[in-house]
Each structure stands twice: as structure tokens, then as C-alpha cells.
XYZ file of C-alpha atoms in Angstrom:
228
model
C 52.832 12.489 -20.460
C 50.510 15.242 -21.671
C 46.782 15.171 -21.107
C 44.918 16.386 -24.200
C 41.279 17.443 -24.304
C 40.094 15.539 -27.379
C 40.588 12.266 -29.226
C 42.729 13.821 -31.981
C 45.066 15.398 -29.443
C 45.362 12.143 -27.537
C 46.147 10.174 -30.691
C 48.826 12.670 -31.735
C 50.423 12.727 -28.302
C 50.378 8.928 -28.077
C 52.177 8.756 -31.409
C 54.812 11.238 -30.201
C 55.301 9.429 -26.893
C 55.602 6.070 -28.666
C 58.211 7.538 -31.010
C 60.102 8.985 -28.050
C 60.150 5.629 -26.280
C 61.381 3.950 -29.448
C 64.166 6.506 -29.887
C 65.164 6.162 -26.239
C 65.393 2.391 -26.623
C 67.489 2.782 -29.757
C 69.825 5.159 -27.930
C 70.333 2.676 -25.086
C 70.969 -0.123 -27.586
C 73.472 2.078 -29.422
C 75.396 2.844 -26.222
C 75.547 -0.854 -25.310
C 76.847 -1.759 -28.768
C 79.448 1.019 -28.698
C 80.661 -0.016 -25.225
C 80.866 -3.667 -26.285
C 82.756 -2.673 -29.419
C 85.349 -0.708 -27.429
C 85.795 -3.525 -24.903
C 86.350 -6.150 -27.579
C 88.349 -4.229 -30.161
C 91.588 -5.684 -31.427
C 94.495 -3.876 -29.672
C 96.545 -4.282 -32.831
C 93.750 -2.848 -34.959
C 91.717 -0.441 -32.802
C 88.464 1.084 -33.949
C 88.950 3.838 -36.490
C 88.434 7.211 -34.762
C 86.539 8.439 -37.802
C 83.983 5.691 -37.361
C 83.727 6.411 -33.630
C 83.145 10.122 -34.302
C 80.435 9.218 -36.780
C 78.755 6.951 -34.229
C 78.842 9.641 -31.518
C 77.346 12.108 -33.983
C 74.525 9.670 -34.631
C 73.917 9.343 -30.881
C 73.761 13.146 -30.542
C 71.232 13.231 -33.379
C 69.044 10.772 -31.477
C 69.190 12.958 -28.359
C 68.221 16.020 -30.401
C 65.247 14.114 -31.781
C 64.135 13.287 -28.228
C 64.265 16.954 -27.242
C 62.363 17.930 -30.382
C 59.631 15.409 -29.561
C 59.326 16.832 -26.037
C 58.836 20.313 -27.485
C 56.268 19.031 -29.970
C 54.399 17.311 -27.159
C 54.170 20.570 -25.219
C 52.997 22.441 -28.318
C 50.319 19.851 -29.053
C 49.081 20.128 -25.483
C 48.806 23.908 -25.785
C 47.048 23.927 -29.138
C 44.561 21.082 -28.923
C 40.855 21.848 -28.775
C 40.246 23.685 -25.507
C 43.759 25.153 -25.808
C 45.188 28.103 -23.958
C 43.671 30.553 -26.431
C 40.222 29.268 -25.486
C 41.122 29.736 -21.852
C 42.135 33.336 -22.534
C 38.623 33.937 -23.894
C 37.319 33.118 -20.405
C 39.324 35.889 -18.750
C 36.985 38.129 -16.771
C 34.037 35.773 -17.266
C 31.930 34.267 -14.500
C 32.364 30.493 -14.709
C 31.247 27.359 -12.930
C 33.714 24.469 -12.719
C 33.102 20.924 -11.573
C 35.981 19.592 -9.506
C 36.723 17.744 -6.287
C 37.133 21.073 -4.478
C 34.584 23.518 -3.154
C 35.280 27.020 -1.897
C 33.607 28.294 1.249
C 31.498 31.237 0.108
C 29.003 33.198 2.207
C 29.593 30.673 4.975
C 28.700 27.629 2.885
C 30.334 25.039 0.628
C 28.433 22.507 -1.467
C 29.273 19.124 -2.969
C 27.338 16.373 -4.693
C 28.116 12.712 -4.164
C 26.817 9.455 -5.545
C 26.353 6.275 -3.516
C 26.280 3.067 -5.570
C 23.903 1.292 -3.177
C 22.114 1.860 0.104
C 24.128 1.583 3.297
C 23.697 1.395 7.036
C 26.427 3.909 7.835
C 27.686 6.998 6.008
C 30.415 9.382 7.164
C 31.386 12.620 5.413
C 34.722 14.175 6.322
C 35.600 17.728 5.298
C 39.314 18.197 4.553
C 41.220 21.448 4.216
C 43.906 22.175 1.593
C 46.434 20.270 3.719
C 44.185 17.153 3.693
C 43.500 17.600 7.394
C 40.033 16.544 8.573
C 38.396 19.562 10.195
C 34.765 18.418 10.348
C 32.858 15.127 10.314
C 29.161 14.782 9.479
C 26.921 11.699 9.737
C 24.028 12.240 7.293
C 20.615 10.706 7.902
C 20.055 9.802 4.247
C 21.958 6.600 3.460
C 20.054 5.606 0.324
C 21.663 4.863 -3.044
C 21.886 7.481 -5.776
C 22.788 11.164 -5.916
C 23.029 13.337 -2.832
C 23.840 16.965 -2.053
C 25.983 17.882 0.936
C 26.140 21.443 2.240
C 28.690 22.367 4.874
C 28.123 25.363 7.134
C 31.821 26.112 7.482
C 32.067 25.037 11.111
C 34.971 22.849 12.211
C 34.671 20.051 14.760
C 35.225 22.471 17.661
C 32.530 24.837 16.403
C 34.925 27.430 14.955
C 33.576 29.176 11.868
C 36.036 28.994 9.003
C 36.614 32.162 6.919
C 35.267 32.472 3.407
C 37.613 31.731 0.517
C 39.154 28.491 1.748
C 39.354 25.399 -0.471
C 37.925 22.162 0.876
C 37.307 18.598 -0.298
C 35.200 15.824 1.157
C 35.736 12.124 1.756
C 32.578 10.024 1.802
C 32.761 6.619 3.495
C 29.690 4.365 3.236
C 29.310 0.832 4.576
C 26.603 -1.834 4.585
C 25.356 -4.060 7.407
C 28.341 -6.401 6.955
C 30.804 -3.522 7.230
C 31.702 -3.719 3.525
C 32.632 -0.425 1.903
C 30.210 0.972 -0.657
C 31.546 2.785 -3.715
C 31.002 6.549 -3.621
C 32.104 9.453 -5.808
C 32.121 13.095 -4.750
C 32.233 16.302 -6.784
C 32.301 19.945 -5.825
C 31.552 23.128 -7.733
C 33.429 26.388 -7.826
C 31.893 29.645 -9.047
C 33.810 32.820 -9.727
C 35.571 35.070 -12.200
C 38.529 33.758 -14.219
C 41.588 35.808 -13.308
C 44.417 33.889 -14.982
C 45.131 31.121 -17.510
C 48.233 28.921 -17.386
C 49.587 25.806 -19.074
C 51.110 23.305 -16.669
C 52.821 20.233 -18.122
C 50.576 20.456 -21.183
C 47.355 20.856 -19.163
C 45.543 24.169 -19.582
C 44.397 25.596 -16.249
C 42.049 28.464 -15.430
C 42.280 30.327 -12.149
C 39.019 31.150 -10.406
C 40.199 33.547 -7.762
C 43.062 31.687 -6.099
C 41.812 28.242 -7.155
C 43.096 26.639 -10.346
C 41.151 23.965 -12.203
C 41.600 22.210 -15.565
C 40.006 24.094 -18.440
C 37.860 21.103 -19.403
C 36.259 21.103 -15.918
C 34.425 24.357 -16.716
C 30.729 23.529 -17.201
C 29.177 27.009 -17.380
C 30.128 30.516 -18.496
C 28.317 33.860 -18.120
C 29.327 37.502 -18.295
C 30.653 38.726 -14.972
C 28.347 41.067 -13.072
C 29.592 44.653 -13.131
C 28.804 47.357 -10.636
C 28.301 50.937 -11.781
C 28.383 54.070 -9.653
């Protein structure tokens, strides 16, 4: 399935996918009917080869329609609002993207997280790009609402991690009864767009070595230039 960036794109892609599923079902039904026909044909009056050739041709036509729909789906994904051409316009621009990742920069990475209700215990785990927990923090503020978490880049053993690494956080909050409290976490990445790609119909922008969906970009400015 392709993820589009607006309602029109979604409606078009849904229509294409529905048509593809219908054609696929028809193809399977056709093959079952053809197999049944061959199994039950009269040995004294076998199926006319001309008719069989015609049926196989029809099956091939169905397969070609399926391939065509796949190509159309990819094209729709590339040309919907927020398409790859819009991403190209961001090349060389300083952008801010909202994602689950945060990049350690100048010895610090920042996330925001929301806690649905107050708790009696909150644990924040920092995970590297391999989903390995490298640091655990127990914040003092366990109230409901929005919170900001800044990590100093130090792992559990006190080692300072180098700038440029991608990290995510896992926030676990519980109440007095030990029941989990719903939390959501978001990070921000700032940097210059260096590349734009389309992956399975989703347009991605590369901020340094980190790629994020185009529709996650929430701010754009001209990149700072240095003159000598």
C-alpha cells in the first residue's frame, strides 16, 4: 500500500488498490474454473484449443492490468501534494522535522512527550539505532500533560556519546496501582536537506544521514552560509 499526503491522493490510491484486489480475485476465480474445466472435460470431445488459447490470453490481460495498477499507484504516490518535486525544493534548506528520532548535537538531544494523566513512577529509556537501551532516566516531574526531556549524551556507564547519532526514547509511566499510563513521545531533527528519495510511494527527505517523511517537516529556513 502507498501512503499519500492528502485526502485526494488517499482516495485515488484506495480506488486503485480496490481495483487491484478485485482483478486478483477474478484471476484466481478464472484459474479455478479453467482447472475444473480441464479436469471434467469429455475425453471424446476435449476442450477446443482455440477456446483455451483465448482463455489464457484473457488471463494474461488480467495480469497486465495488475502490473499497470501497481505502476499507477507508484506514480500517484510520487505526484500527490507534497510530492517529490516539493521535496527537491527543500534541497539545501535548513529544516526542522518532527519525528520519533532525535540526533545528538552539541552534546544534547531533545524530545517532547505527553503523559495522559499523573503517575507515581516514570522511566525514560534512551535507545540507539539498534534499539539498545543505553541510558535510563527517572524524571522528578510525573504530572500529566506535555514535558520536555533533554539528554546529555551520556550512557549508563558515563561514556559520552559522539555527536551525530540517532536516538529514540521509550517513556513508561505507571500509577499507584502499577497500571500503565498512556504516553506519546516525539523528537525533533534540525539540519540541511541533502537528498530526496521516494521509497514505496513515500517521499523522504534526508537531513544529514537521517531520513524522515516529507510531511514530517514542520519548519523551513534558508541555510546559513559562511563567507571568507
